[in-house]
XYZ file of C-alpha atoms in Angstrom:
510
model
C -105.622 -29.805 -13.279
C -108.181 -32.232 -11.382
C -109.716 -32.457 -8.239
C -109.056 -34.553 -5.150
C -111.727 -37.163 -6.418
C -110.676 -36.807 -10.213
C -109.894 -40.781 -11.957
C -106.609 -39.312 -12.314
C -103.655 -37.422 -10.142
C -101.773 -34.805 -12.011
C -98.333 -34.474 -10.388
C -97.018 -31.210 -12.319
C -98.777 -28.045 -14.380
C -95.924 -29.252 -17.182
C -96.764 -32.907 -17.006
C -97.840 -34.710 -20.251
C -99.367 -37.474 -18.580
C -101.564 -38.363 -15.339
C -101.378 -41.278 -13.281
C -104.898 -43.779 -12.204
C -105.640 -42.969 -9.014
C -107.348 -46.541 -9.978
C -108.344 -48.605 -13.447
C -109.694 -46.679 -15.701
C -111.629 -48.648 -18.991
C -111.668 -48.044 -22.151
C -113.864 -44.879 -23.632
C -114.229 -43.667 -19.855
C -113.533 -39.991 -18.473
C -109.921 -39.239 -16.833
C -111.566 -36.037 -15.159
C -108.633 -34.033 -16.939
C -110.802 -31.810 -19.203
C -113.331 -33.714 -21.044
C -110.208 -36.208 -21.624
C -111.939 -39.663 -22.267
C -109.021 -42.732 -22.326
C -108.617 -44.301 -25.738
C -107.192 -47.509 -23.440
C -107.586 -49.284 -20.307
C -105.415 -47.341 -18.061
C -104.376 -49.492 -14.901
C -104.357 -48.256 -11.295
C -101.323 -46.167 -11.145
C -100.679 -46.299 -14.236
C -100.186 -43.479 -17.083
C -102.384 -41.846 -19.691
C -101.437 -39.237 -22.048
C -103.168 -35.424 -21.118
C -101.979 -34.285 -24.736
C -100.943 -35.186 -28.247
C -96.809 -36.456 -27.881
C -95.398 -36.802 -31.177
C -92.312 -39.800 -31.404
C -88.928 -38.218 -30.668
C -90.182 -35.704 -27.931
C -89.681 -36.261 -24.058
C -92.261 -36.909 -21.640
C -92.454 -35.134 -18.751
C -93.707 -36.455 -14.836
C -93.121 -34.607 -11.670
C -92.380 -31.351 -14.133
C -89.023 -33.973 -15.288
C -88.238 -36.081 -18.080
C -88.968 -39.722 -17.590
C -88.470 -40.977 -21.156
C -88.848 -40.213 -24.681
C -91.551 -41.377 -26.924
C -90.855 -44.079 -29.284
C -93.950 -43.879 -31.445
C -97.208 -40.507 -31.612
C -99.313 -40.651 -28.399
C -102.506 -39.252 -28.662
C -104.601 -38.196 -25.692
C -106.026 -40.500 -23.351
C -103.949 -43.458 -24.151
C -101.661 -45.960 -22.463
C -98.225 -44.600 -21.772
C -95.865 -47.322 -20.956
C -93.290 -49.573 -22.085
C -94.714 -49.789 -25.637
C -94.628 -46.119 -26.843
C -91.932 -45.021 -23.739
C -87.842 -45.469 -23.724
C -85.082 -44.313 -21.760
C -83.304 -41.347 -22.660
C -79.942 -40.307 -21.707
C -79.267 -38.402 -18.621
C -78.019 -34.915 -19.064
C -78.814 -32.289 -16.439
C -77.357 -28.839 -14.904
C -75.726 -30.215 -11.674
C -75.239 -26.794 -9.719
C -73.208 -28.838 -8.108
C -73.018 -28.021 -4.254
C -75.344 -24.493 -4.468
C -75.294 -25.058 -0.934
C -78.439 -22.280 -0.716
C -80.686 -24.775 1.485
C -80.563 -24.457 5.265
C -81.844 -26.842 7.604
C -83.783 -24.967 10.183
C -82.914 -26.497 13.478
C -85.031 -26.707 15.790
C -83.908 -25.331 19.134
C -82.454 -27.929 21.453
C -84.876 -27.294 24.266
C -87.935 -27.785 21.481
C -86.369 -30.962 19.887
C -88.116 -34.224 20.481
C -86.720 -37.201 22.534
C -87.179 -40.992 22.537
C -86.280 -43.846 25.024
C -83.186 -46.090 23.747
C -80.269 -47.955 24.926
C -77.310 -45.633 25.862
C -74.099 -47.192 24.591
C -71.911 -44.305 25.128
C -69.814 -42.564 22.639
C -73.101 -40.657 21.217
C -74.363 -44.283 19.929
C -77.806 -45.311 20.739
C -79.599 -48.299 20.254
C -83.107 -48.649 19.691
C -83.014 -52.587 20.657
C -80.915 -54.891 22.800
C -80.015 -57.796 21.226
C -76.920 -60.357 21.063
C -75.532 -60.643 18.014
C -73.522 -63.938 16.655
C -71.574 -63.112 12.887
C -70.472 -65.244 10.922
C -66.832 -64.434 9.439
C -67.589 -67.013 6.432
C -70.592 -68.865 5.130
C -68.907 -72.284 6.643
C -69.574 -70.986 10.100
C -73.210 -69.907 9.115
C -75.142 -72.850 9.993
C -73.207 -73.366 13.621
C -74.006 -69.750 14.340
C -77.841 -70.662 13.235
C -77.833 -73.530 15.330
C -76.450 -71.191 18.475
C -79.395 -68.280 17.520
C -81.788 -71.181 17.742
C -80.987 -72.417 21.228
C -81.739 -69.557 22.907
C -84.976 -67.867 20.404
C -86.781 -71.372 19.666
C -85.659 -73.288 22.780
C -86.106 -71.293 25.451
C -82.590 -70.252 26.460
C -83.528 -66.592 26.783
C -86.031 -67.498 29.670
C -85.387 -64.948 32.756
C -84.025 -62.443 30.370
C -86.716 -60.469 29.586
C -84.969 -56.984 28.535
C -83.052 -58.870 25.613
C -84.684 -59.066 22.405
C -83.147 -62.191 21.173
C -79.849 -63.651 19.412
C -79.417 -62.391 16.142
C -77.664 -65.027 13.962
C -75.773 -62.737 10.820
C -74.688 -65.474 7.942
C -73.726 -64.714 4.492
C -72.916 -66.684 1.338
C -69.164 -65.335 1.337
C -66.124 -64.792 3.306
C -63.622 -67.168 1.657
C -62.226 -67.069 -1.974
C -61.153 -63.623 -1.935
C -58.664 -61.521 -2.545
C -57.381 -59.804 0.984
C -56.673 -56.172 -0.939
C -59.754 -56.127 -3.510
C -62.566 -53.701 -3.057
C -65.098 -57.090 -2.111
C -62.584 -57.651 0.779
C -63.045 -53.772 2.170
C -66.070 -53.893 1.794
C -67.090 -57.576 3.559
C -65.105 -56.389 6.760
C -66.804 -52.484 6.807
C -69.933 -54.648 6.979
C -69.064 -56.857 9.471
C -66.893 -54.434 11.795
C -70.397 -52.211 11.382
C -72.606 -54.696 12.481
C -70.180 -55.755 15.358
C -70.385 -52.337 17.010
C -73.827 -51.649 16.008
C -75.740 -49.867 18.921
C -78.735 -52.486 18.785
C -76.569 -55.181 19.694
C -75.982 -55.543 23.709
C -73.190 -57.967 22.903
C -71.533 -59.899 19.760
C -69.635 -63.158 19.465
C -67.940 -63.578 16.048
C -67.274 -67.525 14.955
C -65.231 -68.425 12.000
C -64.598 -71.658 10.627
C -60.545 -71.408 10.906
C -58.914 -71.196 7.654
C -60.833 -68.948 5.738
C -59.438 -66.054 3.621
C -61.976 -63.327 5.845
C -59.988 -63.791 9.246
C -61.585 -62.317 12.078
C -58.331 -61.134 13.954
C -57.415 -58.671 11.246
C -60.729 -57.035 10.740
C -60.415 -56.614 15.122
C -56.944 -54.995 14.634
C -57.965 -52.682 11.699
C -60.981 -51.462 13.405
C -59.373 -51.391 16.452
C -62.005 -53.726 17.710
C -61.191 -54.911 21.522
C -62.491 -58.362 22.479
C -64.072 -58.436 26.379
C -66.930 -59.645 28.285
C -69.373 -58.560 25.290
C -67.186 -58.914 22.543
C -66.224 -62.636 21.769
C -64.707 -64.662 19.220
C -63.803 -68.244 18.295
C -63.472 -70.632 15.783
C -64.275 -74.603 14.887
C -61.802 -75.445 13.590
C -59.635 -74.349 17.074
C -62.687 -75.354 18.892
C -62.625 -78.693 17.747
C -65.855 -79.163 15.694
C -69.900 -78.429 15.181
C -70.933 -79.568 18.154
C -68.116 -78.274 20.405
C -68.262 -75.102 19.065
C -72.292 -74.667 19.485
C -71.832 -75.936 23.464
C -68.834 -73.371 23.570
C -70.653 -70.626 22.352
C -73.785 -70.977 24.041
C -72.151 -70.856 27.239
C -70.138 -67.352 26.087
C -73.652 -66.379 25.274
C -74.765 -67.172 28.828
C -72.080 -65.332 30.449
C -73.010 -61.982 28.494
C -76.955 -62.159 29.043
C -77.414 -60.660 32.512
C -74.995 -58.237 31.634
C -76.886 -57.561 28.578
C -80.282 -57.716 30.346
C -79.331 -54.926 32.609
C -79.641 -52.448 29.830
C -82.242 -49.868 30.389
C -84.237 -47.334 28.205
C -83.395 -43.973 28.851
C -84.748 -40.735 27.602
C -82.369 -39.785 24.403
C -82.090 -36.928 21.816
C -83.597 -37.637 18.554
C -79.482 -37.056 17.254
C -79.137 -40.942 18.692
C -81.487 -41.813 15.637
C -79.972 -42.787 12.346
C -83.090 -43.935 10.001
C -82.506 -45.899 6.893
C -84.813 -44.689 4.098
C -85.450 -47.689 1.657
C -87.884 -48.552 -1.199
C -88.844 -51.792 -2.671
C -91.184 -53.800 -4.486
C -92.323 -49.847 -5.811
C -95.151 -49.076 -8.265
C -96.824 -46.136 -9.948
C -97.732 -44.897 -6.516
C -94.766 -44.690 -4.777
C -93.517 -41.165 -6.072
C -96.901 -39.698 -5.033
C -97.835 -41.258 -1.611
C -95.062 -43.487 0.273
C -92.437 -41.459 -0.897
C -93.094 -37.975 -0.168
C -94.272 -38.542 3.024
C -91.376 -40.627 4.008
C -89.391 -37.455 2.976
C -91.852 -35.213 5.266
C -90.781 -37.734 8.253
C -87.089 -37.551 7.161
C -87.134 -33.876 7.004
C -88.541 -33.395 10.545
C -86.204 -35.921 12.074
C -83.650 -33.904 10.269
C -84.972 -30.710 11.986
C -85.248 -32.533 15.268
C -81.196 -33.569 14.928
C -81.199 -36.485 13.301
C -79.809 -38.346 10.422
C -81.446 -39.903 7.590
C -79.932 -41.671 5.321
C -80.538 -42.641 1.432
C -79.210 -45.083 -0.423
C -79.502 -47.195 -4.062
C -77.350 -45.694 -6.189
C -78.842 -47.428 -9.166
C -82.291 -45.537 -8.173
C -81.477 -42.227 -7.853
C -79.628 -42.287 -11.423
C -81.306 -39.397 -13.502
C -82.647 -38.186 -10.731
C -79.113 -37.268 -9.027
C -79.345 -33.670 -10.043
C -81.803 -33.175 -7.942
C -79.751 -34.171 -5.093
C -76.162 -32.401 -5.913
C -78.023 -29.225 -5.750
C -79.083 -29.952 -2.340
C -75.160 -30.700 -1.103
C -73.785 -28.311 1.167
C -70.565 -28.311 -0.816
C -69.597 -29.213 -4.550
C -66.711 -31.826 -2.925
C -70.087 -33.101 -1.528
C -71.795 -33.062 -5.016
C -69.059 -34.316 -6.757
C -68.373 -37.623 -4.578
C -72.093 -38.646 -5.393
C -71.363 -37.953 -8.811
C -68.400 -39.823 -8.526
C -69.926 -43.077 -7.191
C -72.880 -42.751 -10.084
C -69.229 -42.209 -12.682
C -68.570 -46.038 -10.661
C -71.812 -47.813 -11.321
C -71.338 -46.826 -14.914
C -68.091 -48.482 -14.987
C -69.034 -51.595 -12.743
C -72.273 -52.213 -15.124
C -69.963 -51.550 -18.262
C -67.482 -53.959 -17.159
C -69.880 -56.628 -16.286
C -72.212 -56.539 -19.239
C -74.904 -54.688 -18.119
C -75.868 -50.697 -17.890
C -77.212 -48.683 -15.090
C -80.460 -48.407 -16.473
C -81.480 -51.817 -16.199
C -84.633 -51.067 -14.584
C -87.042 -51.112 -13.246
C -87.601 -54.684 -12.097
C -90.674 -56.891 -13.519
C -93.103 -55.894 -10.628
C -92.260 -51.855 -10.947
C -93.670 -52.066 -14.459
C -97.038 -54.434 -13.685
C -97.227 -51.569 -11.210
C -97.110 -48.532 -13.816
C -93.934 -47.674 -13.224
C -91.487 -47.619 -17.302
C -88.096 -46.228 -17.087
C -85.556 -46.013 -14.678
C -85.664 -42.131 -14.888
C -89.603 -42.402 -13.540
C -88.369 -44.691 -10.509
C -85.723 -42.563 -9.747
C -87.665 -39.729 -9.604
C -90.094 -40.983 -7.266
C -87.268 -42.614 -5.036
C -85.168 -39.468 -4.634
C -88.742 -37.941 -2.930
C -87.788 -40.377 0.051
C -85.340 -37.865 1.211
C -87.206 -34.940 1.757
C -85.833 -31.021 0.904
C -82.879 -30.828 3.833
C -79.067 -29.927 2.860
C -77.173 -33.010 1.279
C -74.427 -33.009 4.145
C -72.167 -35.943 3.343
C -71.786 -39.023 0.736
C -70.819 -42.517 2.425
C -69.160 -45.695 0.423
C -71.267 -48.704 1.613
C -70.898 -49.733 4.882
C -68.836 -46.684 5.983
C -69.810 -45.353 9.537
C -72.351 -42.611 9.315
C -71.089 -39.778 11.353
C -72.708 -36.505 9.765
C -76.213 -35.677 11.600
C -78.841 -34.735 8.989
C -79.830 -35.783 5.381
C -77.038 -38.213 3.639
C -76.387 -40.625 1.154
C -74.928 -44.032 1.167
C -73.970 -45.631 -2.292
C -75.197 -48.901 -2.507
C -77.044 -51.789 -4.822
C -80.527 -51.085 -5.611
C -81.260 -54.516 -4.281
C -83.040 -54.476 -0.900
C -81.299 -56.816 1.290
C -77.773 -55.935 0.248
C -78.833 -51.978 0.091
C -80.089 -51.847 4.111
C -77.341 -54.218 4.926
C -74.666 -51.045 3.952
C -77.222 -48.853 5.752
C -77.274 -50.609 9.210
C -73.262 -51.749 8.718
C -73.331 -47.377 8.736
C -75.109 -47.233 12.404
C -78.984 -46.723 11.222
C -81.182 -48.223 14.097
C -84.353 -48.021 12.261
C -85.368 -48.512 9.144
C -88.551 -47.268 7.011
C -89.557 -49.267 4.041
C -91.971 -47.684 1.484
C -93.424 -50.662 -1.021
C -96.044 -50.441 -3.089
C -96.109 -54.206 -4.369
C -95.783 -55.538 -0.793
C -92.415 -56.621 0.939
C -91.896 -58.834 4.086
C -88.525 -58.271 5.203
C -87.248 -57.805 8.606
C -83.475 -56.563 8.803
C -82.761 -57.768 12.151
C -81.354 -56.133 14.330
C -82.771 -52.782 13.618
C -86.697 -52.511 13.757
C -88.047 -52.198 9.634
C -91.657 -49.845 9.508
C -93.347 -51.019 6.567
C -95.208 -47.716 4.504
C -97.706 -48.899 1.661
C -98.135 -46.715 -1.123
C -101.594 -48.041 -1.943
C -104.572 -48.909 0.100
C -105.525 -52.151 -2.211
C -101.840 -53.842 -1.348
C -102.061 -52.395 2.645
C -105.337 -54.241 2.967
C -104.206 -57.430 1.268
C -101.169 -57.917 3.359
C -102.022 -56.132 6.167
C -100.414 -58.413 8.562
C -96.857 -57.296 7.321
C -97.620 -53.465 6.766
C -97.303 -51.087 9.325
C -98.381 -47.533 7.524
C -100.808 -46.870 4.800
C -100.069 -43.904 3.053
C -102.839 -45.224 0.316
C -105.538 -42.096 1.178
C -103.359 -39.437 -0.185
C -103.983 -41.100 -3.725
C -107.539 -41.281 -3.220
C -107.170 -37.318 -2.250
C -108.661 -38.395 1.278
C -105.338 -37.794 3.333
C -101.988 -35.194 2.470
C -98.965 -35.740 2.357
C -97.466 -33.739 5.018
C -100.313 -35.117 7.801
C -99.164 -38.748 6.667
C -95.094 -37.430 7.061
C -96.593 -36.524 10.435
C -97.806 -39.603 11.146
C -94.681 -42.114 10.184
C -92.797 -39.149 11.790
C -94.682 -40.335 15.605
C -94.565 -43.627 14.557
C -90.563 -44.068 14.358
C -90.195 -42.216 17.467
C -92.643 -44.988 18.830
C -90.586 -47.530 17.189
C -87.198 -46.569 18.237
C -88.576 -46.516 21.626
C -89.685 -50.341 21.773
C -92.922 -50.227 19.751
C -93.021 -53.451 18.043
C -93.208 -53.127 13.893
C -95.196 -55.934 11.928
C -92.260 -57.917 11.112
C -90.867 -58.050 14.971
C -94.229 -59.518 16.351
C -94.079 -61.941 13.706
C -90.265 -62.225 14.711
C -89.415 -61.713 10.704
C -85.895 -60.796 9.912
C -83.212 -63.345 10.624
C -82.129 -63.823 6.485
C -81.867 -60.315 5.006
C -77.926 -60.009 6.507
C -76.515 -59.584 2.601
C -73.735 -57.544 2.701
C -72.543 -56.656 -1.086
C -70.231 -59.066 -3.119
C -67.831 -57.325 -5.000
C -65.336 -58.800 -7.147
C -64.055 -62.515 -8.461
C -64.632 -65.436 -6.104
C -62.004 -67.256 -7.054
């Protein structure tokens, strides 16, 4: 093993390779040993601890990551070059259902200040939401957003947080009993009754496949004083419909503004765990830590939720023997048995990863990312598995099947009820996910310091061996409590967030 202050961070006793804790030249010592690196190793990054011959598997975290495709000898470069995917067979022990997750007692259980919405549903920010049914109603709905952030319509209102304009690329062109269908009005019906909105109005352009009416009756959505809807074609145009709407707007702010903070149990929190723009670091710092703050929110009452089915694949054993039951198991299982078909059918496979950046950031098969991805979600029960977009009603650790891609992932996750979102990145990301509050966690101090302005968390010491992973869990732990009670992340003083509304497209557009 090596120390704290070692060039390199052994994750496992089994491993057969060590990661940079930073670059590493040619001919100089890894601190493993008297290991010297035959090649430049970059930060976070892989070098070989022992001979591999081509053919065997490479372990990482005490897993498989890969197999070899050529001899490795210690102290070289292990990456895409000399390191392929490798089928994913595991022991499932599906649904052992041995884990427990250890309460806390009610009376101990930490509380935060949020909007009471009744029902149980709590929102962590009180906002007025205006959703699009159809991407030919997206730039009136823009227009009515803009009046009141840019323009100063929101002036006297000072306990709403703004108009949230949701527009999407879709909507039309689509078959009313296809899966794309379901899932377009689960997103929108989420987002319509999400706690962090104070009130919605819904605007469609009129003769659109995506009516709005039906997706009200199947949800047994009401319409009132905070719930409106309309149309421009009925309305009579652009501009009518902006002057219209502005004015239903009007009428719901001082309703809206006379929403209070109240002290609420941690079981109002739902927190979306997400990942993005990840590197060779994010399976040893971010990560874990994340799933240290998940686990105690867990333990508190809360839910946590994990997502990207495309991320967790080879690493989804891990998970089904966490699930209480093996129905539990097997659904996850299940949706992975999906994504093999979907990629199939649409000429690709599952294992088209990672993305470019992943591997300039050390990270080579899809097994590796998944690995350090699954770490997000801690060591608590698996309790339930969601279809995108579904409502989230389980309290504790869950999963929601969704893309691997950002935007369209946290879209399922806040359509599901999660008012706060933590984003581990280790190349740097900049989204805002409007309307629930996004905590940005950087995996690596370099990145942190370079975009500083749009990170929130640095979980870059434990790599350097000058912080731990638990007192860093600790530490996003207090800061999404501070969050969900109206601390302001990066991306909300910036006022970041208005464009990453993408819920999933499905299907033919036709």
């Amino acid at each position: 093993m090596t120390s704290a202050s070692a060039p390199i961070i052994i994750l496992n006793p089994l491993d057969d390779v060590g990661v940079a804790r930073a670059k590493i030249g040619k001919g100089e010592a890894t601190g493993y040993q008297d290991l010297l690196a035959k090649d430049f190793i970059g930060r976070g990054h892989k070098v070989a601890l022992k001979a591999i011959k081509a053919g065997q598997e490479v372990l990482k975290f005490g897993q498989v990551i890969g197999v070899a495709t050529a001899d490795i000898a210690p102290g070289e470069h292990i990456h895409l070059h000399n390191l392929a995917m490798v089928p994913s067979e595991h022991d499932y022990q599906m649904g052992a259902g041995s884990l427990t997750e250890d309460l806390l007692p009610v009376a101990e259980r930490r509380t935060f200040m949020g909007f009471d919405r009744g029902g149980g549903h709590v929102g962590t920010r009180n906002y007025i939401g205006v959703i699009s049914s159809v991407n030919c109603s997206a730039t009136v709905s823009r227009y009515i957003a803009d009046h009141f952030n840019r323009m100063g319509g929101l002036e006297g209102f000072g306990n709403v947080d703004g108009v949230v304009a949701l527009t999407h690329g879709g909507g039309c062109a689509i078959n009313t009993k296809s899966e794309g269908y379901r899932i377009l009005t689960r997103t929108i019906q989420g987002y319509a009754r999400h706690p962090n909105f104070g009130g919605v109005l819904m605007i469609g352009l009129g003769c659109e496949t995506n009516q709005i009416a039906p997706i009200l009756e199947h949800y047994q959505i009401a319409e009132g004083a905070l719930l409106r809807t309309m149309t421009i074609q009925q309305t009579g145009g652009t501009r009518k419909t902006i002057e219209t709407a502005i004015e239903m707007i009007k009428e719901m702010l001082p309703i809206v503004n006379q929403a209070v903070r109240t002290e609420q149990p941690l079981s109002g929190l739902k927190l979306a765990l997400e990942c993005g723009g990840s590197d060779g670091y994010s399976g040893i710092s971010a990560n874990p830590a994340l799933g240290v703050a998940s686990d105690l929110l867990v333990r508190h009452g809360a839910t946590s939720v994990l997502a990207e089915t495309p991320e967790i694949y080879g690493a989804e054993h891990l998970l089904t023997r966490r699930a209480v039951t093996p129905d539990v198991a097997k659904k996850l299982l299940d949706r992975i048995d999906w994504w093999r078909d979907y990629t199939a059918r649409n000429g690709d496979e599952l294992n088209n990863n990672p993305s470019y950046g992943n591997k300039q950031g050390g990270l080579t098969t899809i097994l590796e990312k998944s690995l350090g991805a699954v770490a997000k979600g801690g060591s608590m029960p698996l309790k339930a598995v969601y279809e995108y977009a579904e409502p989230v009603t389980a309290s504790g650790f869950v999963f929601m099947d969704t893309p691997g891609y950002d935007p369209a992932a946290v879209t399922g996750q806040v359509a599901g009820g999660c008012n706060v979102i933590c984003f581990t990145t280790g190349r740097g990301s900049v989204s805002g996910f409007k309307p629930a509050p996004c905590i940005k966690i950087a995996t690596n101090t370099d990145m942190y310091d370079h975009m500083e302005e749009d990170m929130d968390i640095n979980c870059g010491a434990i790599v350097t061996g000058e912080d731990t992973i638990e007192a860093a869990g600790l530490r996003i732990f207090e800061d999404i409590i501070a969050v969900a009670s109206g601390k302001k992340t990066s991306s909300e003083i910036y006022d970041y967030g208005d464009n990453e509304f993408v819920p999933w497209q499905v299907g033919a557009i036709t």
